[in-house]
PDB file of C-alpha atoms in Angstrom:
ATOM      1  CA  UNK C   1     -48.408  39.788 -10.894  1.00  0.00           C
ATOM      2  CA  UNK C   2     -45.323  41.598 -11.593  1.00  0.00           C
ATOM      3  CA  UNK C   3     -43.718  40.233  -8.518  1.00  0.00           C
ATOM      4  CA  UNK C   4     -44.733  36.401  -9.341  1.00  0.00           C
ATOM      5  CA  UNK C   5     -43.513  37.056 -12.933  1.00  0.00           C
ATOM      6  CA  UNK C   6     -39.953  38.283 -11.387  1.00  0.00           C
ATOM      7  CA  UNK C   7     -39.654  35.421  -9.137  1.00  0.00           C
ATOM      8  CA  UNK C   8     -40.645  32.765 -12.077  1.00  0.00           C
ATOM      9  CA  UNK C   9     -37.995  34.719 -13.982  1.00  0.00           C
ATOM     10  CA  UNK C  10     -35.585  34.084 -10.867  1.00  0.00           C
ATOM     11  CA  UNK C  11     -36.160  30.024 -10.402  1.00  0.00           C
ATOM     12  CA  UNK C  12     -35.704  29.960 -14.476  1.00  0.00           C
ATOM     13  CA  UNK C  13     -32.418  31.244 -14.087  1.00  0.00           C
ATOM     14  CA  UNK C  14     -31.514  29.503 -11.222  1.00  0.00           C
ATOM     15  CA  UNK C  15     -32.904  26.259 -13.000  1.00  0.00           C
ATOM     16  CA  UNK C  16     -31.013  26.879 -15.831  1.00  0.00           C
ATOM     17  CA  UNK C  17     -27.924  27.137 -14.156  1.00  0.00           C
ATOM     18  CA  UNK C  18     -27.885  24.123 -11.778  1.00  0.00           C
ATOM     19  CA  UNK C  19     -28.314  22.335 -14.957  1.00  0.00           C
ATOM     20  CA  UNK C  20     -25.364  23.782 -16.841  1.00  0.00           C
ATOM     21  CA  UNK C  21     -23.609  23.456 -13.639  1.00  0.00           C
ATOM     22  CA  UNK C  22     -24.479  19.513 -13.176  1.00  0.00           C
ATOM     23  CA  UNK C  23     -23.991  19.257 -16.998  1.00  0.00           C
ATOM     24  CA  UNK C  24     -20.517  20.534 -16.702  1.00  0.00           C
ATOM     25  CA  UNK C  25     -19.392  18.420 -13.713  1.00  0.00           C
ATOM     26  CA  UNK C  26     -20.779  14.903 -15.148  1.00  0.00           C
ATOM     27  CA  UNK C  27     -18.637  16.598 -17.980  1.00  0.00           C
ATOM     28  CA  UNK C  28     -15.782  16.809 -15.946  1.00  0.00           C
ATOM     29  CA  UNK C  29     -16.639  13.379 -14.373  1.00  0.00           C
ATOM     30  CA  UNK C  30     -16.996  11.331 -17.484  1.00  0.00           C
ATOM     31  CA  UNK C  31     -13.026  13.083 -18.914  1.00  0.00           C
ATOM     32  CA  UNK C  32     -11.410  12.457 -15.379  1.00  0.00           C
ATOM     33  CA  UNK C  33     -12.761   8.483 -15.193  1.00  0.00           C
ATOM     34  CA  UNK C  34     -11.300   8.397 -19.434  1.00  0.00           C
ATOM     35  CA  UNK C  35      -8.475   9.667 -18.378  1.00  0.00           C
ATOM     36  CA  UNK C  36      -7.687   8.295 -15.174  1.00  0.00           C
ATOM     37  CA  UNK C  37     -10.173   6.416 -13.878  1.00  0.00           C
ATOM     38  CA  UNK C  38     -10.413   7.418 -10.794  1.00  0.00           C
ATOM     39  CA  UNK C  39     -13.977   6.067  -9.729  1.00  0.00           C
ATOM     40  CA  UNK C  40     -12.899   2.841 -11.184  1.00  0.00           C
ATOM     41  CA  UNK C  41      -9.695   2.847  -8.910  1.00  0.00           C
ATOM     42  CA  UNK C  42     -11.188   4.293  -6.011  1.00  0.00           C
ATOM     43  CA  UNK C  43     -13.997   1.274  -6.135  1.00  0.00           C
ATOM     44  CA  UNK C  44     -11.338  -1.196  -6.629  1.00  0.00           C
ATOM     45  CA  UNK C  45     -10.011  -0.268  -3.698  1.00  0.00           C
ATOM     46  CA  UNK C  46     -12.563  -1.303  -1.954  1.00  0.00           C
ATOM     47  CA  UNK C  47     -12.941  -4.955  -4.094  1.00  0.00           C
ATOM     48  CA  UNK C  48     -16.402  -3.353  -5.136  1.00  0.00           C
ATOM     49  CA  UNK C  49     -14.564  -3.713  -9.055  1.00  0.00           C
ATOM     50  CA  UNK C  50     -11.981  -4.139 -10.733  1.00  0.00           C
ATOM     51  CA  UNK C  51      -9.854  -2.571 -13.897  1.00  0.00           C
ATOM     52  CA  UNK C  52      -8.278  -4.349 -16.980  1.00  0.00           C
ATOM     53  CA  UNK C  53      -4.513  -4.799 -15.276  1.00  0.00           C
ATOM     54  CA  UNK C  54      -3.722  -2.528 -18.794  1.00  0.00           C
ATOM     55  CA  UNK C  55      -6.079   0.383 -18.267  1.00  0.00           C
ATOM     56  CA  UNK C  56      -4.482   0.837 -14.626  1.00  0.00           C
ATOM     57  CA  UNK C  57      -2.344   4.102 -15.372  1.00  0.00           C
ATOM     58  CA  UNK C  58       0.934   2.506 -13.533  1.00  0.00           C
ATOM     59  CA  UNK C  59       0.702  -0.507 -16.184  1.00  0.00           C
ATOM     60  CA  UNK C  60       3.643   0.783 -18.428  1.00  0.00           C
ATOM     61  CA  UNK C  61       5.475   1.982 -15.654  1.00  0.00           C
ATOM     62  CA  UNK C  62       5.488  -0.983 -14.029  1.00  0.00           C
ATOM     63  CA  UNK C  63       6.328  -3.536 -17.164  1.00  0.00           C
ATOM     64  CA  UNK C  64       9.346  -0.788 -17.184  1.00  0.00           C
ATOM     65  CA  UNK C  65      10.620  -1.489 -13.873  1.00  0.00           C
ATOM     66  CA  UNK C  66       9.898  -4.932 -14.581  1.00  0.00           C
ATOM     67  CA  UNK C  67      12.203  -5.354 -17.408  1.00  0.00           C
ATOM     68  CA  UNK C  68      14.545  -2.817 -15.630  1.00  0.00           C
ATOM     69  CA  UNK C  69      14.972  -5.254 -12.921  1.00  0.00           C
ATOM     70  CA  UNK C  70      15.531  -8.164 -14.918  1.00  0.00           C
ATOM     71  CA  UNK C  71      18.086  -6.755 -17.404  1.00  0.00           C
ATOM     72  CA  UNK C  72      20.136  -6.211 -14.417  1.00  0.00           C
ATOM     73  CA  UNK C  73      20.709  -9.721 -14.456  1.00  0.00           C
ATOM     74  CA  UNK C  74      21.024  -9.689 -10.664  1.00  0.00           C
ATOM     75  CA  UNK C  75      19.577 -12.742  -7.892  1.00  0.00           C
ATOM     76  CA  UNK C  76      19.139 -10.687  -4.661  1.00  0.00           C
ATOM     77  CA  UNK C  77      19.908 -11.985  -1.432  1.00  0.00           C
ATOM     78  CA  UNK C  78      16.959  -9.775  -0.351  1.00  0.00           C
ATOM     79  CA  UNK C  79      13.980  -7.793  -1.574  1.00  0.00           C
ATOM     80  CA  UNK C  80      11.948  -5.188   0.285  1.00  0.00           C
ATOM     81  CA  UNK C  81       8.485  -5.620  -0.893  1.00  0.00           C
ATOM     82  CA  UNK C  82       5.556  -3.367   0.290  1.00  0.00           C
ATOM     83  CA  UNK C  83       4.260   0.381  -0.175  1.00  0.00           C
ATOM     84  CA  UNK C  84       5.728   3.802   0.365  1.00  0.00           C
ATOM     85  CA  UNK C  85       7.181   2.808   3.941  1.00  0.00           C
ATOM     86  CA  UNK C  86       9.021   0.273   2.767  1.00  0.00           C
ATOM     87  CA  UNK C  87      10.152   2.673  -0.208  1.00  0.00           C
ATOM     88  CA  UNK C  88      11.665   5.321   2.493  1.00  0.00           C
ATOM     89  CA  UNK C  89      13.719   2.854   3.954  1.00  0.00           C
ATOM     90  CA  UNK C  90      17.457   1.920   2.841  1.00  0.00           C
ATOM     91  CA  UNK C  91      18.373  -0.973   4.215  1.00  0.00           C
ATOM     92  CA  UNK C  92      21.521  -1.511   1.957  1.00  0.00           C
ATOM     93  CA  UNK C  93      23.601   1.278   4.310  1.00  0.00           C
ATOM     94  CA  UNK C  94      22.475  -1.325   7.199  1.00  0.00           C
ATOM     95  CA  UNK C  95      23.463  -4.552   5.427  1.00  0.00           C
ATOM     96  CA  UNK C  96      26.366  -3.616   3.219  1.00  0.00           C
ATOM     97  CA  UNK C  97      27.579  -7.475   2.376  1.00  0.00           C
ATOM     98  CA  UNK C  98      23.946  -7.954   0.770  1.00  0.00           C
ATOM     99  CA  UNK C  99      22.669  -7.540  -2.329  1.00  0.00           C
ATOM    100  CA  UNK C 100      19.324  -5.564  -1.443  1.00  0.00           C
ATOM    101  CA  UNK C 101      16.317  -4.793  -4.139  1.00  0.00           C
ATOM    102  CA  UNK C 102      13.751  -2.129  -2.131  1.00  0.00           C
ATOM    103  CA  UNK C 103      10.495  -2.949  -4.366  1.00  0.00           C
ATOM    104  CA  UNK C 104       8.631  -0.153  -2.416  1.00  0.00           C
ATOM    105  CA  UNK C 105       5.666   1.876  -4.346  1.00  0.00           C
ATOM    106  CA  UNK C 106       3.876   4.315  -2.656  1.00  0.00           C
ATOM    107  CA  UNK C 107       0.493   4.586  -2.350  1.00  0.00           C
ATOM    108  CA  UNK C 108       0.441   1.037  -3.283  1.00  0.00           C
ATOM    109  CA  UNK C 109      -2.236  -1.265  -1.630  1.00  0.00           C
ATOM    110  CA  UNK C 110      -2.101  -5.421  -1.887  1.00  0.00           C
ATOM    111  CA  UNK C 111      -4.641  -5.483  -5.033  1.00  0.00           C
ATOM    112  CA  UNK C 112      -1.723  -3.418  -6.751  1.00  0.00           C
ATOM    113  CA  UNK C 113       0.972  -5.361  -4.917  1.00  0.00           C
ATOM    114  CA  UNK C 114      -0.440  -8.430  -6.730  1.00  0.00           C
ATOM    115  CA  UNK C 115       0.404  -6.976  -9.524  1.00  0.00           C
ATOM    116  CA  UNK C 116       3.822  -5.948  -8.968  1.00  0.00           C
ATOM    117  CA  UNK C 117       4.425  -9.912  -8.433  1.00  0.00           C
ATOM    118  CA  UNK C 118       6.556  -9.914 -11.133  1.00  0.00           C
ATOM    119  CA  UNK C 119       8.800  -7.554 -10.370  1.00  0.00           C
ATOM    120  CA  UNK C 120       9.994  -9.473  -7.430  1.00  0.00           C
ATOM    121  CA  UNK C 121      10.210 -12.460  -9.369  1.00  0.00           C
ATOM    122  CA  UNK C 122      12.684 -11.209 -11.645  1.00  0.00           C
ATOM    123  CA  UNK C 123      14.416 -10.250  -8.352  1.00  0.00           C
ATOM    124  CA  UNK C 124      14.837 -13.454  -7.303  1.00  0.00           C
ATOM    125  CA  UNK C 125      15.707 -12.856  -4.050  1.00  0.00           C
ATOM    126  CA  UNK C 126      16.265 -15.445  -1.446  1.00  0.00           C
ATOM    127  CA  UNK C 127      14.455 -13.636   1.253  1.00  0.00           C
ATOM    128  CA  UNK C 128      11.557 -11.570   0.831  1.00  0.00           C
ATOM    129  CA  UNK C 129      10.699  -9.083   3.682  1.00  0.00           C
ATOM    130  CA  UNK C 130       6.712  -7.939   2.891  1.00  0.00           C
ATOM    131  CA  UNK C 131       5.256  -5.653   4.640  1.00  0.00           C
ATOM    132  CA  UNK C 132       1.649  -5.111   3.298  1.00  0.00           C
ATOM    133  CA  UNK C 133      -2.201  -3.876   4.764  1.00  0.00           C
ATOM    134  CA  UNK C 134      -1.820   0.192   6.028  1.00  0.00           C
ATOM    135  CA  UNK C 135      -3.353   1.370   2.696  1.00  0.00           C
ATOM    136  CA  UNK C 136      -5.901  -1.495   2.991  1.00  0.00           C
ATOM    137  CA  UNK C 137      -7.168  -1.152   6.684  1.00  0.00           C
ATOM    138  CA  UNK C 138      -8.692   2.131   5.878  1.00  0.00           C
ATOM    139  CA  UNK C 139     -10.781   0.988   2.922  1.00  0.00           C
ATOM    140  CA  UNK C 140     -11.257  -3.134   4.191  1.00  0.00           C
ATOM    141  CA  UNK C 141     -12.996  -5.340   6.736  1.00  0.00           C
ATOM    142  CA  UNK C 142     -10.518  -8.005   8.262  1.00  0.00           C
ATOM    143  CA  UNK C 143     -11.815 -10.704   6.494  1.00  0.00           C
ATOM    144  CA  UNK C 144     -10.834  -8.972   3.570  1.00  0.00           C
ATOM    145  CA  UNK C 145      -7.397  -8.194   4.828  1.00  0.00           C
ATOM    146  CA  UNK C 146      -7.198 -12.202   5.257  1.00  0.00           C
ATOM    147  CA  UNK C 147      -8.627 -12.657   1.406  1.00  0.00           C
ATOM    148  CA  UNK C 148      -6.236 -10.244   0.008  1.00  0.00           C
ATOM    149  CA  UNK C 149      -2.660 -11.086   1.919  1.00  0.00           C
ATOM    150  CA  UNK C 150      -3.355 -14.712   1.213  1.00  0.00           C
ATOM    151  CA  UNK C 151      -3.866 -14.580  -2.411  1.00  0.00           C
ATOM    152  CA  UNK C 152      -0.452 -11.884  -2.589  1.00  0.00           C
ATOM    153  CA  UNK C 153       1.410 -14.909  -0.528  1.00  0.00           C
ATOM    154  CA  UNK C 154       0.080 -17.814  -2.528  1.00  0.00           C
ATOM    155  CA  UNK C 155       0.741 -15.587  -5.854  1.00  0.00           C
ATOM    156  CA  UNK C 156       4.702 -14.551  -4.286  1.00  0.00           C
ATOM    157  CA  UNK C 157       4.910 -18.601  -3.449  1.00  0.00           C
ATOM    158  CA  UNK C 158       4.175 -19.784  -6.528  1.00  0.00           C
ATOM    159  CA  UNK C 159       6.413 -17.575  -8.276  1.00  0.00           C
ATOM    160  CA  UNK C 160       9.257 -18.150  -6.307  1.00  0.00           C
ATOM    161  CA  UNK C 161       8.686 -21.473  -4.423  1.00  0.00           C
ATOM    162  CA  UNK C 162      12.596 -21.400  -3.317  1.00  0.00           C
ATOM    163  CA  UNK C 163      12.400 -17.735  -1.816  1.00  0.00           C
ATOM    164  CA  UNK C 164      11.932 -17.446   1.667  1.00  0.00           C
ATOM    165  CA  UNK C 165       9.051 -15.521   3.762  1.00  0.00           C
ATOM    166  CA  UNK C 166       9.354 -13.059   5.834  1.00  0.00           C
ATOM    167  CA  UNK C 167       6.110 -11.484   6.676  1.00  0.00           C
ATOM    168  CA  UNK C 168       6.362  -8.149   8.895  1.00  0.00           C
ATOM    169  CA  UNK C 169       3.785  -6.260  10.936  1.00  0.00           C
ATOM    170  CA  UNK C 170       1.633  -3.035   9.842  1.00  0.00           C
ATOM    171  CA  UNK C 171       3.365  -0.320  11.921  1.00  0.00           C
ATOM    172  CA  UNK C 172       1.131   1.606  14.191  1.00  0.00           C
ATOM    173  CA  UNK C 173      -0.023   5.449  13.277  1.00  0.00           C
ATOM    174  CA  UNK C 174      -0.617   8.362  15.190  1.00  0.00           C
ATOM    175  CA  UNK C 175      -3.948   9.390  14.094  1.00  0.00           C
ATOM    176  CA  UNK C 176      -3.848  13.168  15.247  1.00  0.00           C
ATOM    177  CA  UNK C 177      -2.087  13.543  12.438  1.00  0.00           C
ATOM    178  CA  UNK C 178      -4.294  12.173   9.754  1.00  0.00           C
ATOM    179  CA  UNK C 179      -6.658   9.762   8.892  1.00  0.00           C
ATOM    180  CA  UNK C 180      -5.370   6.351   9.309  1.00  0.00           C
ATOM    181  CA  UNK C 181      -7.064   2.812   9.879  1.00  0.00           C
ATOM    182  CA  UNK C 182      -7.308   2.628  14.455  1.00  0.00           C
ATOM    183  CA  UNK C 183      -4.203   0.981  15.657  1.00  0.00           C
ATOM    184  CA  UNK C 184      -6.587  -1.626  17.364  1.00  0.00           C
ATOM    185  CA  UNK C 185      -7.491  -3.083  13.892  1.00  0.00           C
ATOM    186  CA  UNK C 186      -3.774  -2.505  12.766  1.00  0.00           C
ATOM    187  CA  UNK C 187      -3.172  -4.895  15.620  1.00  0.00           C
ATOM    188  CA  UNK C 188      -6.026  -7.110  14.453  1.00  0.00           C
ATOM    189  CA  UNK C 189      -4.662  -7.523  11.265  1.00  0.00           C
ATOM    190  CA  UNK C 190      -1.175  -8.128  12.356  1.00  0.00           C
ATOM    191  CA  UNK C 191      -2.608 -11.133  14.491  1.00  0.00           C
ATOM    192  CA  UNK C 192      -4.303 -12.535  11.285  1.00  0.00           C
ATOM    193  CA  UNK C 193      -0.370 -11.951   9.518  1.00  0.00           C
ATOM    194  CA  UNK C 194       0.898 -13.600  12.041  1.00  0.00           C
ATOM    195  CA  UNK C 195      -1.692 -16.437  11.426  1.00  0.00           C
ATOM    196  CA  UNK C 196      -0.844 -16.534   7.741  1.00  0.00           C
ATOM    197  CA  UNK C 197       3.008 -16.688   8.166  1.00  0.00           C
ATOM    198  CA  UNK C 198       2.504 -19.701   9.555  1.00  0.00           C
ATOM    199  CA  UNK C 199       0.221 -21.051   6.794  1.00  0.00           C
ATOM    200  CA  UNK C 200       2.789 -20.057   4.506  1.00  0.00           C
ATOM    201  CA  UNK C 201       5.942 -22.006   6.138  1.00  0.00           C
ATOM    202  CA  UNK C 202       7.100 -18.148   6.663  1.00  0.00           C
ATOM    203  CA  UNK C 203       8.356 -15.692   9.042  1.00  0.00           C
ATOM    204  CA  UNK C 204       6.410 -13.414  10.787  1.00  0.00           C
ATOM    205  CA  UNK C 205       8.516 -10.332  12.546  1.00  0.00           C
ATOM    206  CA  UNK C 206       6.829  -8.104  15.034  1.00  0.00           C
ATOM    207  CA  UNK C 207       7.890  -4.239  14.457  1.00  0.00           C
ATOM    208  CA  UNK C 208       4.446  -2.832  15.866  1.00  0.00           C
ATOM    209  CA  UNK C 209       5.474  -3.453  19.337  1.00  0.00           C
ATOM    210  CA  UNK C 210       9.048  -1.444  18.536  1.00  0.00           C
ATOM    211  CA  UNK C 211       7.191   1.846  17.117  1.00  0.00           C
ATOM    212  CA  UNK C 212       4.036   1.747  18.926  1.00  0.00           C
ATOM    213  CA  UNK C 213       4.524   4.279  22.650  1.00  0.00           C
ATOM    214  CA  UNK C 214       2.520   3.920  25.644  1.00  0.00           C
ATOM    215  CA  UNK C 215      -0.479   5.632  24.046  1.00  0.00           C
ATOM    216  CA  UNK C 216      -0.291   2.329  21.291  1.00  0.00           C
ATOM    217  CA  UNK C 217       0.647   5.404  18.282  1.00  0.00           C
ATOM    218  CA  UNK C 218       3.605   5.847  16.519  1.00  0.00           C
ATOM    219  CA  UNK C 219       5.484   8.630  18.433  1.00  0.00           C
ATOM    220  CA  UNK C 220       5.169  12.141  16.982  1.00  0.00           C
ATOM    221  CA  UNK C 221       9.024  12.781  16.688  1.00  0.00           C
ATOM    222  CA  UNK C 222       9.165   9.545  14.754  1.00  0.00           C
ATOM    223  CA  UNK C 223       6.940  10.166  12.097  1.00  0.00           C
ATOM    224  CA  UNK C 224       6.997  12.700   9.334  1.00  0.00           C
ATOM    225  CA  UNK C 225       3.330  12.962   8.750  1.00  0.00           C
ATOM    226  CA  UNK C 226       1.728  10.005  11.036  1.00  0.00           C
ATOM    227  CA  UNK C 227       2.422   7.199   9.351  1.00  0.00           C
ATOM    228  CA  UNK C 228       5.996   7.650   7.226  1.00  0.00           C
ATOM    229  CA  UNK C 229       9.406   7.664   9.794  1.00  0.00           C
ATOM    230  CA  UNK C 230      11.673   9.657   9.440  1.00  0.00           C
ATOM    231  CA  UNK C 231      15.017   7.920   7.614  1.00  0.00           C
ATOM    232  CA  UNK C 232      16.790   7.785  11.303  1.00  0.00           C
ATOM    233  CA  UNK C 233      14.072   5.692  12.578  1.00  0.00           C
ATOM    234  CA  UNK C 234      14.740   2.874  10.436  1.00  0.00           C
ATOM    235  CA  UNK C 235      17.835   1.782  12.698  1.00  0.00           C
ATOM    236  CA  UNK C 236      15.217  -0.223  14.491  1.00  0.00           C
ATOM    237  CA  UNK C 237      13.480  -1.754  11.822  1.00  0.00           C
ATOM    238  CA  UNK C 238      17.024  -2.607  10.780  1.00  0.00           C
ATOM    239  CA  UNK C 239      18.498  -4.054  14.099  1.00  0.00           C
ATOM    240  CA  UNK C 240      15.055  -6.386  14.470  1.00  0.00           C
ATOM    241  CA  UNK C 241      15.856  -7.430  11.079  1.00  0.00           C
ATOM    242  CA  UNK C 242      19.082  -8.282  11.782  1.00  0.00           C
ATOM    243  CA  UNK C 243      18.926 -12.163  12.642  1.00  0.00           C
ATOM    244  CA  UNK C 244      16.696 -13.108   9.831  1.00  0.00           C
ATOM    245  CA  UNK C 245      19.093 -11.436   7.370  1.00  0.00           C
ATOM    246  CA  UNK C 246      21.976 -13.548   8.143  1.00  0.00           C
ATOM    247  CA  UNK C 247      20.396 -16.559   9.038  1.00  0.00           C
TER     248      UNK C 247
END
């Protein structure tokens, strides 16, 4: 009796704390989603929902950068638009006669690119070089790619119908050094950006092919962490470039 009294005793207090445990964490849930939401975003990531463009925790930052950008009072001959590997690049050192806006956020996916619509409009550059889809891929079916990169270029064309389109291909990733969408749906996806330049009376410019070894990854010496170049590597992205800048 003693012994079944101890081990009621036991799963009481072992009861007692998995509840104060799970108490505390849908505590710590319930702040972190107020705060940040981070379910929220995370979801709308993967189109499952979506937040109030204001209760994104960029918002302010953004209108900032927005009003940054036009108080410059500056039309660009060309704007950079895409995530954190467009942000690492610095194309101005490359094309010194140009005036160059890089419009790179990192981390950024093309739900948040959407967004950041108007800060290329008050750009408004001539050319616009987008590269768009390596934070998507890992969270979104093709089809979805296709949704997604056609409502950014419909929103980008009817904000600047006189800007020209330059639409340029997901790089390729070396995946032995983190977790990255497969280089065969990177390809995939470039195919259907290809597809959509076209649609979209734009450009499309093929820099998987000039990053991509004979194992189809980005080479390990090129890449910082799998996916980012190093700054040196961006010669080639720049001498690709090249004729579409100038023409």
């Amino acid at each position: 009796m003693r012994v079944f009294k101890k081990q009621f005793s036991a799963r009481k207090i072992l009861l007692c704390v998995s509840v104060l445990f799970n108490l505390l964490l849908m505590g710590a849930v319930v702040v972190s989603e107020r705060q940040g939401h981070v379910f929220t975003m995370a979801l709308e990531r993967r189109d499952i929902m979506h937040l109030d463009d204001k209760s994104h925790p960029d918002y302010w930052a953004r209108m900032g950068w927005t009003n940054t950008i036009e108080k410059l009072h500056i039309d660009f001959d060309v704007a950079f638009f895409g995530n954190s590997i467009t942000r690492g690049s610095d194309f101005q050192q490359y094309f010194p006669d140009k005036k160059i806006i890089n419009i790179g956020y990192s981390g950024d996916n093309m739900t948040g690119m959407l967004r950041r619509v108007p800060m290329l409009k008050a750009a408004n550059p001539s050319k616009v070089f987008i590269m768009a889809g390596t934070n998507d891929l890992i969270h979104i079916n093709l089809d979805e790619y296709k949704v997604r990169y056609s409502k950014l270029l419909q929103t980008i064309k009817d904000s600047l119908p006189d800007t020209k389109i330059y639409i340029e291909s997901v790089l390729p990733s070396n995946n032995a050094m983190g977790r990255y969408a497969p280089n065969k749906k990177v390809q995939q996806a470039n195919k259907i950006a290809e597809e959509l330049a076209r649609s979209f009376n734009g450009q499309f410019i093929n820099l998987y092919d000039l990053y991509a070894n004979d194992n189809n990854e980005l080479p390990v010496e090129w890449t910082i962490d799998g996916v980012h170049l190093y700054p040196e590597h961006y010669d080639k992205w720049a001498e690709k470039i090249t004729p579409f800048i100038y023409e």
